Coordinates of C-alpha atoms in Angstrom, one line a residue:
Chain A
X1 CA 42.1 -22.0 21.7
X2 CA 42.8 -19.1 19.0
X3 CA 39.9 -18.9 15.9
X4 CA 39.9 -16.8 12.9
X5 CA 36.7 -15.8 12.9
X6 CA 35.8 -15.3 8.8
X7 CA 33.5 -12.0 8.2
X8 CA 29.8 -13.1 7.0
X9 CA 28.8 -13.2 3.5
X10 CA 25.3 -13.2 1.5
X11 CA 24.6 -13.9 -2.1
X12 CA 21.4 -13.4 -3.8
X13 CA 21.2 -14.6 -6.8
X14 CA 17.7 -14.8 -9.1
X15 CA 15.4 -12.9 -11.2
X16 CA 13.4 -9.4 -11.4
X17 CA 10.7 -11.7 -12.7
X18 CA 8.1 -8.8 -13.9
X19 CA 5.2 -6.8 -12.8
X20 CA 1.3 -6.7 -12.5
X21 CA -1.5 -4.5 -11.9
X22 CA -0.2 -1.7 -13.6
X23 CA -2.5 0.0 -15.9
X24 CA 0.0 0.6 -18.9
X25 CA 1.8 -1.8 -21.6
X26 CA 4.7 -0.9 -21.8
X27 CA 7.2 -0.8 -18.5
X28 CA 10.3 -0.8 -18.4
X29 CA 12.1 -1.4 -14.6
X30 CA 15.8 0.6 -13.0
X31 CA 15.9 -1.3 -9.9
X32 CA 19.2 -1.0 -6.9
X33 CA 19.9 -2.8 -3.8
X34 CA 20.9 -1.1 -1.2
X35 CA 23.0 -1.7 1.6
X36 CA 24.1 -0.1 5.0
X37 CA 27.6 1.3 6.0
X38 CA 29.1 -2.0 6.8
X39 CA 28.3 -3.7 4.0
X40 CA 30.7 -4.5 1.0
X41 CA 29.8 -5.1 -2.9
X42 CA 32.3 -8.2 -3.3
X43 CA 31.1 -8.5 -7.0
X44 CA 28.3 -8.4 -8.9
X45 CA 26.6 -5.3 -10.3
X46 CA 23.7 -4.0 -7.5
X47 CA 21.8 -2.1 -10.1
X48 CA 20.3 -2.7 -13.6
X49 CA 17.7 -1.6 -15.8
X50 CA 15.2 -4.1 -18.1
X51 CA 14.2 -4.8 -21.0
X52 CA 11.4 -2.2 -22.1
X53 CA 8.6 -4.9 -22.3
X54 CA 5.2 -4.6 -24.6
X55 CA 2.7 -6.6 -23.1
X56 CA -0.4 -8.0 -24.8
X57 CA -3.5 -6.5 -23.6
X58 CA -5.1 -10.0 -23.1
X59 CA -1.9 -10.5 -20.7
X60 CA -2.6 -9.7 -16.9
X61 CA 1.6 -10.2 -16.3
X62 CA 4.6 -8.3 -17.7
X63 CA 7.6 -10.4 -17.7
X64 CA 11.2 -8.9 -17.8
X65 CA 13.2 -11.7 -16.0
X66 CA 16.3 -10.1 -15.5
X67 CA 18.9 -11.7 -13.9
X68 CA 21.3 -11.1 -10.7
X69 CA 23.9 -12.4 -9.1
X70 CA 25.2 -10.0 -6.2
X71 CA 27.5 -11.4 -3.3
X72 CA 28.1 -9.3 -0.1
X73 CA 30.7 -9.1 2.8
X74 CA 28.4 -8.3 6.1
X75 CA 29.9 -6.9 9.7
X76 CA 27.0 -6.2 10.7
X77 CA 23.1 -7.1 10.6
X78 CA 22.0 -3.5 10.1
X79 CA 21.7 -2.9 6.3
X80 CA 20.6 -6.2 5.4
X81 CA 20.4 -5.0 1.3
X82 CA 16.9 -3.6 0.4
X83 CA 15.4 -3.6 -2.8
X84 CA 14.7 -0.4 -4.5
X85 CA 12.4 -0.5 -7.5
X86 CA 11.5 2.4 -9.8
X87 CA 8.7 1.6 -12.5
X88 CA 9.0 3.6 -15.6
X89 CA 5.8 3.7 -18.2
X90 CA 5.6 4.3 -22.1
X91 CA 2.8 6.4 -23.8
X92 CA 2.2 5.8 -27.3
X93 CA 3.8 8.9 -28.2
X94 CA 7.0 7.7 -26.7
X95 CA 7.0 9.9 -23.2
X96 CA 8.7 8.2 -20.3
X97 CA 6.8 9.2 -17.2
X98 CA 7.0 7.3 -13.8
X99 CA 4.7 4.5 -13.0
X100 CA 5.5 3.6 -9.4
X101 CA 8.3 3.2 -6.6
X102 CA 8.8 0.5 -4.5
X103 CA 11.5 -0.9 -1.3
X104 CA 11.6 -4.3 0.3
X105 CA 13.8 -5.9 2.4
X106 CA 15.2 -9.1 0.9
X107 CA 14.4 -12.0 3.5
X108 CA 16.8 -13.1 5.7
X109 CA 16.5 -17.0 5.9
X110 CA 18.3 -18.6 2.9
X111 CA 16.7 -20.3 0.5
X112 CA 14.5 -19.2 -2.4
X113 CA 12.1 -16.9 -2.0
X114 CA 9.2 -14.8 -4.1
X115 CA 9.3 -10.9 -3.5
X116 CA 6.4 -8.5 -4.1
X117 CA 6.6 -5.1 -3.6
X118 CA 3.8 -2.5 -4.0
X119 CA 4.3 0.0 -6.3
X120 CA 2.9 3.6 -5.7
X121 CA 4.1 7.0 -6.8
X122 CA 3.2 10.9 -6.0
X123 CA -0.2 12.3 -7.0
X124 CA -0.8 15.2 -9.1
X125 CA -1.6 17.7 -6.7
X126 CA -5.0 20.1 -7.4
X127 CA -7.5 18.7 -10.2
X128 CA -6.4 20.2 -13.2
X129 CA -2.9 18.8 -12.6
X130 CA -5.2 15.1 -12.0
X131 CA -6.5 15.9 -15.6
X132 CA -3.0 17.3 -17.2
X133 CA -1.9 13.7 -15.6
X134 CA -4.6 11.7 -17.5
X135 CA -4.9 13.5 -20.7
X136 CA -1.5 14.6 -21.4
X137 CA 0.5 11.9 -19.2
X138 CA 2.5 14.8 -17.5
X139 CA 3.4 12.8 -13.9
X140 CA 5.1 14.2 -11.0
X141 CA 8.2 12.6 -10.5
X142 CA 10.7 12.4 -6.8
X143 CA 13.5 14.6 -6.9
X144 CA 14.9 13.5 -3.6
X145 CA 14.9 10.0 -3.6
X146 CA 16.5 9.8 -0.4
X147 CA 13.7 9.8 1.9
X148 CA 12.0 6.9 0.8
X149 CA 15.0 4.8 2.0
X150 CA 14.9 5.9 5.7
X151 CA 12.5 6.0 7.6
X152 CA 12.7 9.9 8.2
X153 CA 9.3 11.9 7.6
X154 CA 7.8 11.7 4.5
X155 CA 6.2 15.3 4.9
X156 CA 2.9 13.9 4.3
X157 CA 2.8 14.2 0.6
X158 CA -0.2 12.2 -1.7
X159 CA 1.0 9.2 -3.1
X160 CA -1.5 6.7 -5.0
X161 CA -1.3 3.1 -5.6
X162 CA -0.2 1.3 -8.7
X163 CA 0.9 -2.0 -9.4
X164 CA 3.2 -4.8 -8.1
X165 CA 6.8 -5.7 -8.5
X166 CA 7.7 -9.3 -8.5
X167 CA 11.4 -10.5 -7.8
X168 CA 12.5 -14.3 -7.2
X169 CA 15.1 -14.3 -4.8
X170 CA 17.9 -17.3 -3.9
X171 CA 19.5 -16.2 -0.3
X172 CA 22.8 -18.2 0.4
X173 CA 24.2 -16.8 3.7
X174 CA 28.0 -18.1 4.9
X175 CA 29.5 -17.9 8.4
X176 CA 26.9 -16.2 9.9
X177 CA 26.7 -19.6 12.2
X178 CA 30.6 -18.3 13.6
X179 CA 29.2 -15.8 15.0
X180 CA 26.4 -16.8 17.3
X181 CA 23.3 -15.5 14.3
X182 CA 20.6 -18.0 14.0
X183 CA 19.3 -16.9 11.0
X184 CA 17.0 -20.4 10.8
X185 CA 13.5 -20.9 11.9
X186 CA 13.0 -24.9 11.1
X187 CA 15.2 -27.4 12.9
Chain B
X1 CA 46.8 -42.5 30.3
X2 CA 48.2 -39.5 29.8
X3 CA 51.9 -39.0 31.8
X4 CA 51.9 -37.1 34.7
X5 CA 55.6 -37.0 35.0
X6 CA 56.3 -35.3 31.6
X7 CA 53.9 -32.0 33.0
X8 CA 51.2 -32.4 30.5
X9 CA 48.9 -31.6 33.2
X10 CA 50.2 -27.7 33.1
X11 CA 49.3 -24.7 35.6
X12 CA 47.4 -23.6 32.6
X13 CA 45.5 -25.7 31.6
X14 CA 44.6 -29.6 31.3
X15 CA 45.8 -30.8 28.0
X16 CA 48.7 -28.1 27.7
X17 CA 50.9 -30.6 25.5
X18 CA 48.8 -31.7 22.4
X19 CA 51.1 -34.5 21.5
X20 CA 50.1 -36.2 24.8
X21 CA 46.4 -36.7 24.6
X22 CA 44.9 -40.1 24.4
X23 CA 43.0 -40.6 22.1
X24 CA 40.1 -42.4 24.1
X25 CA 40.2 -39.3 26.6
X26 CA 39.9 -36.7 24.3
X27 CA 36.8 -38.2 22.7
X28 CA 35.1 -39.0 25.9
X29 CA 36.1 -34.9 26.5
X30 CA 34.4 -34.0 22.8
X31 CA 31.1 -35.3 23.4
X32 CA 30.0 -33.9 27.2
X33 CA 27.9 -31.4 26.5
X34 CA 29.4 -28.6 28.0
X35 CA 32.2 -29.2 25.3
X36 CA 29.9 -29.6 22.4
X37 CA 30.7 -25.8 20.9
X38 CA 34.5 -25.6 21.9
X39 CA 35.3 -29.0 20.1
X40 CA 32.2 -28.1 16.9
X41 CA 33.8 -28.3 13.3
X42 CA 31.9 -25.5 12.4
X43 CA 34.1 -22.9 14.9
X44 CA 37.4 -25.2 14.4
X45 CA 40.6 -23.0 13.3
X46 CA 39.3 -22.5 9.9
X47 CA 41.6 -20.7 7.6
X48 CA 40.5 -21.1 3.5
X49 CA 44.3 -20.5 2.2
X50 CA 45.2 -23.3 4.7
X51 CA 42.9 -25.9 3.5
X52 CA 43.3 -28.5 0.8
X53 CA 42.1 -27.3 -2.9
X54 CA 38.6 -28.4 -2.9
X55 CA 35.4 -27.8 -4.4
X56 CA 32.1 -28.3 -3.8
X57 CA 29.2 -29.5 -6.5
X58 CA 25.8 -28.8 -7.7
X59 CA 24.0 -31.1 -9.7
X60 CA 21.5 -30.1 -12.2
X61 CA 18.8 -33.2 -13.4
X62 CA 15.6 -32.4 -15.0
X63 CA 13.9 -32.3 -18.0
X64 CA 12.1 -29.3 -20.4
X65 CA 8.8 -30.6 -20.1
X66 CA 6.3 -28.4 -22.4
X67 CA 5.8 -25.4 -23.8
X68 CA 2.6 -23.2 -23.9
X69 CA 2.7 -20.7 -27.1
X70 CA -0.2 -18.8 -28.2
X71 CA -1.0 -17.7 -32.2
X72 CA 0.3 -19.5 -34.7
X73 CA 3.4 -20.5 -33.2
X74 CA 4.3 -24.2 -33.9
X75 CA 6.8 -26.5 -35.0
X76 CA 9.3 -25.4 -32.4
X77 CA 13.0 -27.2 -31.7
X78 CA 13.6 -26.8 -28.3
X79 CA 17.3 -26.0 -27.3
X80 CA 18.8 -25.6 -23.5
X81 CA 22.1 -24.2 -22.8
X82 CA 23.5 -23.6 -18.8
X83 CA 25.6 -20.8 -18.8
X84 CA 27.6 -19.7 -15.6
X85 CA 30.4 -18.1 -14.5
X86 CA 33.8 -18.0 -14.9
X87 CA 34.7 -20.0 -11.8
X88 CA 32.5 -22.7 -12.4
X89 CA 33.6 -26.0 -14.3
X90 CA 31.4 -28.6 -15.9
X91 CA 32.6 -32.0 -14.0
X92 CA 30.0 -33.8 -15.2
X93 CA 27.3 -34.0 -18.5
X94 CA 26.9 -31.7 -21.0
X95 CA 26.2 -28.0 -21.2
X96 CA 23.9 -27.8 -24.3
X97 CA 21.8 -29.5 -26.2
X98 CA 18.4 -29.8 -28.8
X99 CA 15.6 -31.6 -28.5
X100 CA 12.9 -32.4 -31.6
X101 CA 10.8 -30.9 -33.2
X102 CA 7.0 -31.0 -31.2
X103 CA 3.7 -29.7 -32.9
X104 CA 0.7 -29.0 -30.9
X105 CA -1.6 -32.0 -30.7
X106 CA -4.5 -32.3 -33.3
X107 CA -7.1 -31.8 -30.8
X108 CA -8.9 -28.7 -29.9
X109 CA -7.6 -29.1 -26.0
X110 CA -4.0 -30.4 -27.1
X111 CA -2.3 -26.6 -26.9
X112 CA 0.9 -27.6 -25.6
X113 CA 4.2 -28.2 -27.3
X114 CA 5.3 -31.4 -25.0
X115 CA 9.3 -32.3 -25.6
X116 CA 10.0 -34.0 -22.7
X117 CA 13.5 -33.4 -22.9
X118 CA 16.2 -35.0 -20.1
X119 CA 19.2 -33.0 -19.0
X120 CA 21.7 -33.8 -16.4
X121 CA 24.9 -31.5 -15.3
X122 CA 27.4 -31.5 -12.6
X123 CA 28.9 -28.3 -12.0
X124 CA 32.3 -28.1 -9.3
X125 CA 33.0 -24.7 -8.2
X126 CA 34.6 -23.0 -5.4
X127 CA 32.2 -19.8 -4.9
X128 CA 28.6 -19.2 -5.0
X129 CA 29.0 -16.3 -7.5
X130 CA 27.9 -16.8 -11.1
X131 CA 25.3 -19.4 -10.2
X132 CA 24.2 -21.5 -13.2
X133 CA 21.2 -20.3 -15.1
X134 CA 19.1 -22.6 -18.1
X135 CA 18.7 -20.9 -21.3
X136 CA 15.7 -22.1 -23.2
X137 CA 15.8 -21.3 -27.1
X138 CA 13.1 -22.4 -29.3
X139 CA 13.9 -22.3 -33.6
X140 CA 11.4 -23.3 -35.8
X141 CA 12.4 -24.0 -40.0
X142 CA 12.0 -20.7 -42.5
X143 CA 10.3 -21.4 -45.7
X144 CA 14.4 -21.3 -47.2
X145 CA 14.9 -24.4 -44.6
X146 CA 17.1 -22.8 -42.7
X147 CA 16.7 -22.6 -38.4
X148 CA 14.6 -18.9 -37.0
X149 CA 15.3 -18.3 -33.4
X150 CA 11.3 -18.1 -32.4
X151 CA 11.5 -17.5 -28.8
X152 CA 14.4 -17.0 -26.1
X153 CA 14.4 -17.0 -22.1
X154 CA 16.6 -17.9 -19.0
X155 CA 16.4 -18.3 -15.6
X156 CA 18.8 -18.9 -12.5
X157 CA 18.4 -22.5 -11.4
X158 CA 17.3 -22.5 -7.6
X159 CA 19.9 -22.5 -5.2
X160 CA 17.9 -24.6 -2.9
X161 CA 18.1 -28.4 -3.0
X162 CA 14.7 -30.1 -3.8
X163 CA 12.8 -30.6 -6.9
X164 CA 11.3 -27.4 -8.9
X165 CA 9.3 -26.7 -11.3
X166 CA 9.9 -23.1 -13.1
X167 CA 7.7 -21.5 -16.0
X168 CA 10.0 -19.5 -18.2
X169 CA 8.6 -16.7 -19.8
X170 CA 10.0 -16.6 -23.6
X171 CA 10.4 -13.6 -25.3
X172 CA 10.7 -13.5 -29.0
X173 CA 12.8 -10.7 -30.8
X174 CA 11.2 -7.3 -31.9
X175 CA 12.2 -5.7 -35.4
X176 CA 14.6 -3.0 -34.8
X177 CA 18.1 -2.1 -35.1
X178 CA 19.1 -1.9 -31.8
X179 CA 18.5 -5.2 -31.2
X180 CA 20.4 -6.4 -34.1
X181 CA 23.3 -4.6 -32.9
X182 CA 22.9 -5.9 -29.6
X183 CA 23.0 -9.4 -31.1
X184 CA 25.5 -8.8 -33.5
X185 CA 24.5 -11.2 -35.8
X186 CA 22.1 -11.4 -38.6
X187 CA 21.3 -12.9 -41.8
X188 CA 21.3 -10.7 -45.0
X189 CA 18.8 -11.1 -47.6
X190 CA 16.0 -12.5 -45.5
X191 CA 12.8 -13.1 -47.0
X192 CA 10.4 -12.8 -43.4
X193 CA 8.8 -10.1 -42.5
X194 CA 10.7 -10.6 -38.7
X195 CA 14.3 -11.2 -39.9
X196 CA 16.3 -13.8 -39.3
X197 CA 18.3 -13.4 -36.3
X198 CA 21.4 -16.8 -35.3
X199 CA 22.3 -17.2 -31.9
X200 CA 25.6 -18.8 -31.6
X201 CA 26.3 -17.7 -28.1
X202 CA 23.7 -18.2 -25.5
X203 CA 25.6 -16.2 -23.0
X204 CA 24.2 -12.9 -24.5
X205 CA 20.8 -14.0 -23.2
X206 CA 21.9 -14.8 -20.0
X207 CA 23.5 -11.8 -19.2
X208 CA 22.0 -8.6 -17.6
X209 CA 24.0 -5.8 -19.4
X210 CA 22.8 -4.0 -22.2
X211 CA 19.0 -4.9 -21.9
X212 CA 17.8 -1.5 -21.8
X213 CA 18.6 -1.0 -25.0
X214 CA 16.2 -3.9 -26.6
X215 CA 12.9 -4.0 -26.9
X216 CA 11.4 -7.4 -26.7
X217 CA 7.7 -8.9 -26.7
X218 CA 6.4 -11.6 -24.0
X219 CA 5.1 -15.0 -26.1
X220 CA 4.5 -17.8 -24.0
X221 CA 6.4 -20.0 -21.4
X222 CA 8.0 -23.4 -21.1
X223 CA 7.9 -25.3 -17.8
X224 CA 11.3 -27.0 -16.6
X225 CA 11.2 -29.3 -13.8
X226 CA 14.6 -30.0 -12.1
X227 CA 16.0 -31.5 -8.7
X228 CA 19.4 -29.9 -7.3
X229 CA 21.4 -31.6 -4.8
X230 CA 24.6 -30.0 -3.8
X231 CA 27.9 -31.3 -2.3
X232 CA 30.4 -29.8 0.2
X233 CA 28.6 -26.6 0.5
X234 CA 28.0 -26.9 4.1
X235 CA 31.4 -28.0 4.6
X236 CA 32.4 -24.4 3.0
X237 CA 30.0 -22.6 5.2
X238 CA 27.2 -22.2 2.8
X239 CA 23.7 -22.1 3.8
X240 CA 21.6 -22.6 1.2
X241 CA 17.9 -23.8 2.9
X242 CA 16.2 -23.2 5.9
X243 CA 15.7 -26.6 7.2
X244 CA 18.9 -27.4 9.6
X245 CA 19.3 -31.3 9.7

């Protein structure tokens, strides 16, 4: 018995609801989903940047909400899309220096779901470049961006903690079923 | 009983000849186990151009419940508009629409901005993409008498079916030009300090591009709850939840 066997899809569709627990006011977010070789953007845009968001100081939570709507053609599992989040901070002068980076996987069971990634970003190395980095807001940023996507060496460079992202996810996955994936874990 | 004579019983196979099949044998052949994949509707010859034009629904019923809003904000009108994309048709209810006015209660505990205000929509669609999102708007009167947009937010409703309730954070507009331009709109000769900014088009807040260019301040949330129940999407090949039935 002949079967056209349709190609899987994925949507995600939600929010990059906002941040917390970083030690700055104003944030603004460039965040990217990644994918692997055998994945196609169907439509949707897989990148954006927010709102540059001033948060009260009473406030423990910065909001930015931004919304996405991204639908995918899948051959393959490998390269389920990956979030890729890049924190940018304000001074009161103006300056844009980076606040933290950040990658998650996006779950694989459909439904809705609540991401948060961990935020951290390289230290200043030496102590006058710690106090260049408090005083003057100077902050080394990545040039290659590329490592932090695979899991090749990260040449044991010093990277502190900042703050978390959160991102409200909605997975819809189609045809996956066809071809013998159980992507469920209740039955 | 299916005719031997007429060689529906082929070298090849047993029901060679489709037109031939009884229909009591063929059911007592679906449901033994060992058949239960080959004869599934879920791997049956499924080709989309070859199926009959047909959609499947979400609907949408909820109410905006309250709104928390710190400072002196007070006196809000509460309006919610579903935006979503172009592939999506309204079959059912309506799209926007305003509540009342609500004033924070007199006592010292009474902080919240209750509206308690029903909505119910039927979208019919034929993709997933450009899911509906809820955009909350809350005006309050000038001194002139005129409507002041106080506070804007949106959210995607939840693609799973259930009941939710979702606090949307509400931003209210910032003084500068960038955002008037991003608007487009704006009222000349505006005696506040803020300016006073009409939204005619609800879309703008729902969509993602050109939000880097605003500057916006967080003030305060309002708290939707809502049920979706969907129709045909599993028929389609959508999954949308993790519990199989």
């Amino acid at each position: 018995m002949s079967q056209i066997i349709n190609t899987p899809q994925v949507h995600l569709i939600g929010e990059v609801k906002g941040a917390y627990g970083f030690e700055t006011d104003r944030l603004f977010c460039k965040f990217n989903v990644r994918v692997g070789h055998n994945w196609t953007l169907l439509s949707g845009k897989d990148a954006g940047e927010t709102y540059e968001e001033i948060k009260e100081e009473t406030e423990e939570y910065i909001i930015w909400d931004h919304p996405f709507d991204i639908h995918y053609k899948a051959k393959t599992i490998r390269g389920w899309p990956k979030f890729f989040v890049e924190v940018w901070q304000i001074d009161s002068e103006g300056r844009y220096s980076i606040s933290g980076y950040g990658i998650a996987t996006v779950p694989f069971t459909p439904g809705q779901h609540k991401m948060q990634i961990k935020c951290w970003r390289p230290r200043p190395q030496g102590f006058w470049k710690r106090v260049a980095s408090r005083i003057l807001g100077i902050q080394p940023e990545l040039q290659f961006k590329d490592m932090l996507l695979s899991s090749a060496e990260r040449f044991g460079f010093e990277a502190e903690t900042t703050g978390t992202v959160e991102i409200d996810v909605g997975v819809i996955v189609k045809d996956f079923q066809l071809h013998g994936v159980e992507l469920y874990t209740e039955i | 009983m299916v005719d031997q004579s007429k060689g529906a019983f082929d070298a090849d196979g047993m029901f060679a000849d489709e037109d031939n099949i009884d229909d009591e044998l063929a059911v007592g052949e679906k449901l033994k186990e060992e058949n239960y994949y080959k004869y599934h509707e879920n791997v049956a010859n499924y080709d989309p151009r070859g199926q009959p034009y047909s959609y499947f629904y979400i609907t949408i019923m909820g109410q905006v419940e309250f709104g928390e809003f710190g400072g002196e904000l007070d006196g809000l009108q509460v309006h919610y508009a579903f935006v979503a994309g172009e592939d999506w048709g309204v079959s059912d209810g309506v799209a926007m629409s305003s509540g009342q006015y609500g004033f924070k209660g007199q006592g010292s505990k009474l902080k919240k901005i209750i509206w308690n205000l029903p909505f119910e929509i039927t979208y019919r669609t034929m993709t997933p993409f450009g899911w509906p999102q809820i955009v909350i708007y809350c005006t309050s009167k000038d001194t002139k008498g005129e409507d002041k947009v106080e506070a804007y937010g949106s959210i995607h409703v939840p693609i799973q079916p259930g009941m939710h309730k979702k606090a949307i954070r509400m931003f209210s507009p910032l003084e500068s030009n960038s955002f008037y331009e991003f608007f487009g709109f704006f009222k000349e000769g505006s005696s506040s300090n803020k300016g006073t900014v009409h939204l005619d088009a609800p879309e703008l807040i729902a969509r993602a591009d050109g939000r880097e260019v605003s500057r916006v301040k967080a003030g305060g949330k309002v708290t939707v709850s809502m049920q979706i129940t969907q129709r045909n999407m599993e028929r389609h090949g959508y999954i949308t939840t993790n519990n199989k039935k």
